[in-house]
Amino acid sequence: MQNSAFSIHFVVNSLVTLLHYVPITLLITALSICLGLVLGLFVTIGQLVPNRVLNGLSIGFIALMRGTPMLLLLLLIYYGLPLLLQSFAIDISGWNQVVFAILALSINISAYFSETMRSAYSAISADQYEAGLSVGMSNKRIISRIIVPQATAIALPNIGNSMISIIKHSSLVYAIGITDIYQQAQTVASSTFGMRQLEVFVAVALIYWMICILVERIIAVIEGRFSYLR
Amino acid sequence: MREGSATYAELYADYHEFGAIALFNTAFFKESFPQVLSGVPLTLGLSLASILAGIILGLLIAAIRIKNIFFFTGVSKVFVSFSRSVPLIVILYVLCYAVPQLTSGGGGQGQSGVQISPNLIAIATFGLFAGAYLSEAFRAAYYSVDSGQKEAAISVGLSSFQTFRRIIVPQAIRSCLPNFTSVFIDVIKGTSIVYNISIFEIMGKANLVGSRGYRYIEAYSIALIIYLVICFTIYIIFKRLELHLSKKY
Amino acid sequence: MIKIENIYKRFGDHEILKGPSLSVNDGEVVAIIGPSGSGKTTLLRCINFLERADKGKLTIDDASVDFEHATKKEINQMRKQTAMVFQSYNLFKNKTAIENIMEGLIYSKKLSRNEAFKTGEKLLQRVGLGEKADAYPKQLSGGQQQRVGIARALALNPSVILLDEPTSALDPELVGEVLNTIKEMAREGQTMIVVTHEMAFAREIASRVVFMEGGVIVEEGTPEEIFENNKKERTKEFLKRITYRN
């Protein structure tokens, strides 16, 4: 039994234990990103179509998400959604908590994705669109072959930041009973009888850091593919 | 953890027990509002202290990186990367146990060593978070000031310090306002996790209130409204400031 | 009196100034013309040390510095005798027109706020922008901004005003007002070195025209000598290209 105030040995031990829970964190994160992108696209479209009601709803939704703490949103959806759907006679009492987690995370991040997409789209000058028309391209083709590639290049850094945000927010799922890296760390920490808690959390921090660095690198590589547009 | 342990079945049973399926108890809502509201000063106080700490830290790091001071630039980069990658709640717990454990000499049961007040831990956590993000915002703002401004200042004879203070800083401040507002709002939202270390701000109070009779939805709705009002107000204030400045420059 | 002797400047592998020398007497207006890359702007920017020349000597009135060994104090001293008008105006964006003029006066020339204000007002009137004293650069047109820039340079009462392509960034219809202001300054005897593309302007106000190409001075002389009776082939070539464009 070591009697030092800090044991690197224990940090490594914890790392090994906690790594088992990385898949669940990654699963929740990855699915939330995908769903978030899809939802975000809808919100962006809602903001851009010439329909006052949709515009208002989209803007309102974004404002709502930007003012709500993630933890609160998670809890509200976990407790509120079942009851809300109950009044429409839909029973989701059997759903796994992970579903709620993914729902909450993706709804929240869709607002940020939407803003990113919208500003990237607006940043592409109308000239590009006009040039497409003048060489005889159809609307759909202009958007897919000219606008979207350029908008993606612009949006990538922000999308990367949002992804990192989700990874961090995923740690909050402890609140609805899911055991991910963070929650497992809590369990391990309390089992050390107050002696090695710091090491456990340092280990958790390192794991998150590594995951985020990995994501940043991947985004950088993708950005590189788009560098011909700069 | 209170929240996670309430399964849906228990909730459902509770409502069913009262005969009517009360989706939302407005009486409870109204009655509990002041109680949750009482957490606001703490939320605001923590947020303010944290953002101030963050500004100081952010300025320091930005200065180090702009001036490129040999060893410290690397340290700063690592620090910023770490602070932006680790979830707030993890940072909270790292800082929570850091000082007590490191000063305990290994012998104790976690109660020995120097104890730090939870408020201080919270401010340190969000200060670190804000500092890391603000340092990037400040750096970007500094570089966004047109280099011609510096050349003009040289030409009219202003010293480096005068140039910085009178020409660069005002323009940089205007440039970094949007980012600053985001970070500020993120800090306010971030404080929602500190009930974990026994600080009873808005979220903590909401949990307390909600745990009485499992009225979590009402309690969290109150919290939601309060957070929305606070965040929206901050947003409007800074938006006004931005508008005011952009009329001039 | 300004004298540059054998100035050399290199950027990486590329030597952009290859030892030209230039003398400007009090009251003279020297126009430097030439293709881009000729080093004319670099030469100008070396005079007020916005670029640091590698070799050569600079003399302004009684003071001399060696470019290679100039100390910070010497550089500041030299800068105090010059003022620059920039191609992109470079007005302080967060200061009003009059504050732009006052900045240097208060913090560099150590004038009182009051005196600086009076000087500023006078100069703004002189360039025709008396009513725009409280306007921010954002609220002014390019031509107006440049005129404030000129007033700002004048306020410092320098031995020489350096103008770096003062009208290149302006819309054509705004060029005239700026050129007129510069002409006024010339008439009042202000020593100036102007790097410009505006040949007609150079012809009208310059007491001497200098043609630079490839980092050296190819030919210099009075406007008539350069524009009509030029001796060097390269000068002819350059002017032909310019006039063809016009």
PDB file of N, CA and C in Angstrom, chain A residues 22-56:
ATOM      1  N   VAL A  22     -15.348   3.454 -22.317  1.00  0.00           N
ATOM      2  CA  VAL A  22     -15.229   4.395 -23.434  1.00  0.00           C
ATOM      3  C   VAL A  22     -16.223   4.083 -24.555  1.00  0.00           C
ATOM      4  N   PRO A  23     -16.420   2.812 -24.899  1.00  0.00           N
ATOM      5  CA  PRO A  23     -17.380   2.531 -25.974  1.00  0.00           C
ATOM      6  C   PRO A  23     -18.753   3.138 -25.747  1.00  0.00           C
ATOM      7  N   ILE A  24     -19.280   3.052 -24.525  1.00  0.00           N
ATOM      8  CA  ILE A  24     -20.630   3.582 -24.319  1.00  0.00           C
ATOM      9  C   ILE A  24     -20.629   5.091 -24.517  1.00  0.00           C
ATOM     10  N   THR A  25     -19.582   5.762 -24.024  1.00  0.00           N
ATOM     11  CA  THR A  25     -19.480   7.208 -24.230  1.00  0.00           C
ATOM     12  C   THR A  25     -19.428   7.514 -25.721  1.00  0.00           C
ATOM     13  N   LEU A  26     -18.582   6.780 -26.430  1.00  0.00           N
ATOM     14  CA  LEU A  26     -18.442   7.040 -27.863  1.00  0.00           C
ATOM     15  C   LEU A  26     -19.735   6.758 -28.607  1.00  0.00           C
ATOM     16  N   LEU A  27     -20.418   5.695 -28.200  1.00  0.00           N
ATOM     17  CA  LEU A  27     -21.681   5.354 -28.862  1.00  0.00           C
ATOM     18  C   LEU A  27     -22.684   6.487 -28.712  1.00  0.00           C
ATOM     19  N   ILE A  28     -22.875   6.894 -27.471  1.00  0.00           N
ATOM     20  CA  ILE A  28     -23.831   7.977 -27.214  1.00  0.00           C
ATOM     21  C   ILE A  28     -23.434   9.221 -27.999  1.00  0.00           C
ATOM     22  N   THR A  29     -22.132   9.548 -27.947  1.00  0.00           N
ATOM     23  CA  THR A  29     -21.668  10.750 -28.637  1.00  0.00           C
ATOM     24  C   THR A  29     -21.877  10.656 -30.138  1.00  0.00           C
ATOM     25  N   ALA A  30     -21.444   9.551 -30.715  1.00  0.00           N
ATOM     26  CA  ALA A  30     -21.533   9.416 -32.165  1.00  0.00           C
ATOM     27  C   ALA A  30     -22.973   9.494 -32.645  1.00  0.00           C
ATOM     28  N   LEU A  31     -23.857   8.764 -31.982  1.00  0.00           N
ATOM     29  CA  LEU A  31     -25.257   8.801 -32.405  1.00  0.00           C
ATOM     30  C   LEU A  31     -25.847  10.188 -32.230  1.00  0.00           C
ATOM     31  N   SER A  32     -25.467  10.863 -31.155  1.00  0.00           N
ATOM     32  CA  SER A  32     -25.987  12.213 -30.939  1.00  0.00           C
ATOM     33  C   SER A  32     -25.505  13.158 -32.013  1.00  0.00           C
ATOM     34  N   ILE A  33     -24.246  13.000 -32.433  1.00  0.00           N
ATOM     35  CA  ILE A  33     -23.736  13.862 -33.493  1.00  0.00           C
ATOM     36  C   ILE A  33     -24.531  13.648 -34.772  1.00  0.00           C
ATOM     37  N   CYS A  34     -24.738  12.390 -35.122  1.00  0.00           N
ATOM     38  CA  CYS A  34     -25.472  12.116 -36.361  1.00  0.00           C
ATOM     39  C   CYS A  34     -26.880  12.679 -36.306  1.00  0.00           C
ATOM     40  N   LEU A  35     -27.590  12.335 -35.242  1.00  0.00           N
ATOM     41  CA  LEU A  35     -28.954  12.835 -35.114  1.00  0.00           C
ATOM     42  C   LEU A  35     -28.956  14.366 -35.056  1.00  0.00           C
ATOM     43  N   GLY A  36     -27.987  14.904 -34.350  1.00  0.00           N
ATOM     44  CA  GLY A  36     -27.894  16.357 -34.218  1.00  0.00           C
ATOM     45  C   GLY A  36     -27.714  17.041 -35.562  1.00  0.00           C
ATOM     46  N   LEU A  37     -26.891  16.444 -36.422  1.00  0.00           N
ATOM     47  CA  LEU A  37     -26.660  17.035 -37.741  1.00  0.00           C
ATOM     48  C   LEU A  37     -27.953  17.029 -38.551  1.00  0.00           C
ATOM     49  N   VAL A  38     -28.664  15.903 -38.490  1.00  0.00           N
ATOM     50  CA  VAL A  38     -29.916  15.812 -39.243  1.00  0.00           C
ATOM     51  C   VAL A  38     -30.919  16.845 -38.739  1.00  0.00           C
ATOM     52  N   LEU A  39     -31.102  16.873 -37.408  1.00  0.00           N
ATOM     53  CA  LEU A  39     -32.037  17.844 -36.831  1.00  0.00           C
ATOM     54  C   LEU A  39     -31.592  19.269 -37.146  1.00  0.00           C
ATOM     55  N   GLY A  40     -30.284  19.487 -37.034  1.00  0.00           N
ATOM     56  CA  GLY A  40     -29.753  20.819 -37.298  1.00  0.00           C
ATOM     57  C   GLY A  40     -30.078  21.264 -38.712  1.00  0.00           C
ATOM     58  N   LEU A  41     -29.980  20.321 -39.633  1.00  0.00           N
ATOM     59  CA  LEU A  41     -30.286  20.647 -41.021  1.00  0.00           C
ATOM     60  C   LEU A  41     -31.729  21.111 -41.152  1.00  0.00           C
ATOM     61  N   PHE A  42     -32.637  20.392 -40.478  1.00  0.00           N
ATOM     62  CA  PHE A  42     -34.045  20.787 -40.522  1.00  0.00           C
ATOM     63  C   PHE A  42     -34.243  22.186 -39.956  1.00  0.00           C
ATOM     64  N   VAL A  43     -33.579  22.447 -38.840  1.00  0.00           N
ATOM     65  CA  VAL A  43     -33.727  23.768 -38.223  1.00  0.00           C
ATOM     66  C   VAL A  43     -33.194  24.854 -39.155  1.00  0.00           C
ATOM     67  N   THR A  44     -32.056  24.568 -39.802  1.00  0.00           N
ATOM     68  CA  THR A  44     -31.493  25.546 -40.736  1.00  0.00           C
ATOM     69  C   THR A  44     -32.462  25.801 -41.872  1.00  0.00           C
ATOM     70  N   ILE A  45     -33.007  24.733 -42.421  1.00  0.00           N
ATOM     71  CA  ILE A  45     -33.966  24.895 -43.509  1.00  0.00           C
ATOM     72  C   ILE A  45     -35.151  25.712 -43.025  1.00  0.00           C
ATOM     73  N   GLY A  46     -35.573  25.419 -41.779  1.00  0.00           N
ATOM     74  CA  GLY A  46     -36.679  26.166 -41.205  1.00  0.00           C
ATOM     75  C   GLY A  46     -36.389  27.654 -41.125  1.00  0.00           C
ATOM     76  N   GLN A  47     -35.119  27.980 -40.924  1.00  0.00           N
ATOM     77  CA  GLN A  47     -34.769  29.391 -40.820  1.00  0.00           C
ATOM     78  C   GLN A  47     -34.668  30.056 -42.166  1.00  0.00           C
ATOM     79  N   LEU A  48     -34.364  29.256 -43.190  1.00  0.00           N
ATOM     80  CA  LEU A  48     -34.079  29.864 -44.482  1.00  0.00           C
ATOM     81  C   LEU A  48     -35.263  29.915 -45.425  1.00  0.00           C
ATOM     82  N   VAL A  49     -36.257  29.032 -45.217  1.00  0.00           N
ATOM     83  CA  VAL A  49     -37.397  29.068 -46.133  1.00  0.00           C
ATOM     84  C   VAL A  49     -38.216  30.319 -45.900  1.00  0.00           C
ATOM     85  N   PRO A  50     -38.873  30.829 -46.924  1.00  0.00           N
ATOM     86  CA  PRO A  50     -39.639  32.076 -46.768  1.00  0.00           C
ATOM     87  C   PRO A  50     -40.992  31.864 -46.085  1.00  0.00           C
ATOM     88  N   ASN A  51     -40.956  31.222 -44.929  1.00  0.00           N
ATOM     89  CA  ASN A  51     -42.187  30.998 -44.191  1.00  0.00           C
ATOM     90  C   ASN A  51     -42.025  31.566 -42.798  1.00  0.00           C
ATOM     91  N   ARG A  52     -42.803  32.609 -42.498  1.00  0.00           N
ATOM     92  CA  ARG A  52     -42.627  33.332 -41.254  1.00  0.00           C
ATOM     93  C   ARG A  52     -42.723  32.427 -40.023  1.00  0.00           C
ATOM     94  N   VAL A  53     -43.708  31.543 -40.052  1.00  0.00           N
ATOM     95  CA  VAL A  53     -43.927  30.685 -38.891  1.00  0.00           C
ATOM     96  C   VAL A  53     -42.725  29.786 -38.644  1.00  0.00           C
ATOM     97  N   LEU A  54     -42.264  29.128 -39.703  1.00  0.00           N
ATOM     98  CA  LEU A  54     -41.108  28.250 -39.553  1.00  0.00           C
ATOM     99  C   LEU A  54     -39.873  29.025 -39.100  1.00  0.00           C
ATOM    100  N   ASN A  55     -39.715  30.212 -39.701  1.00  0.00           N
ATOM    101  CA  ASN A  55     -38.564  31.029 -39.302  1.00  0.00           C
ATOM    102  C   ASN A  55     -38.594  31.283 -37.809  1.00  0.00           C
ATOM    103  N   GLY A  56     -39.774  31.743 -37.343  1.00  0.00           N
ATOM    104  CA  GLY A  56     -39.915  32.068 -35.928  1.00  0.00           C
ATOM    105  C   GLY A  56     -39.646  30.869 -35.048  1.00  0.00           C
TER     106      GLY A  56
END
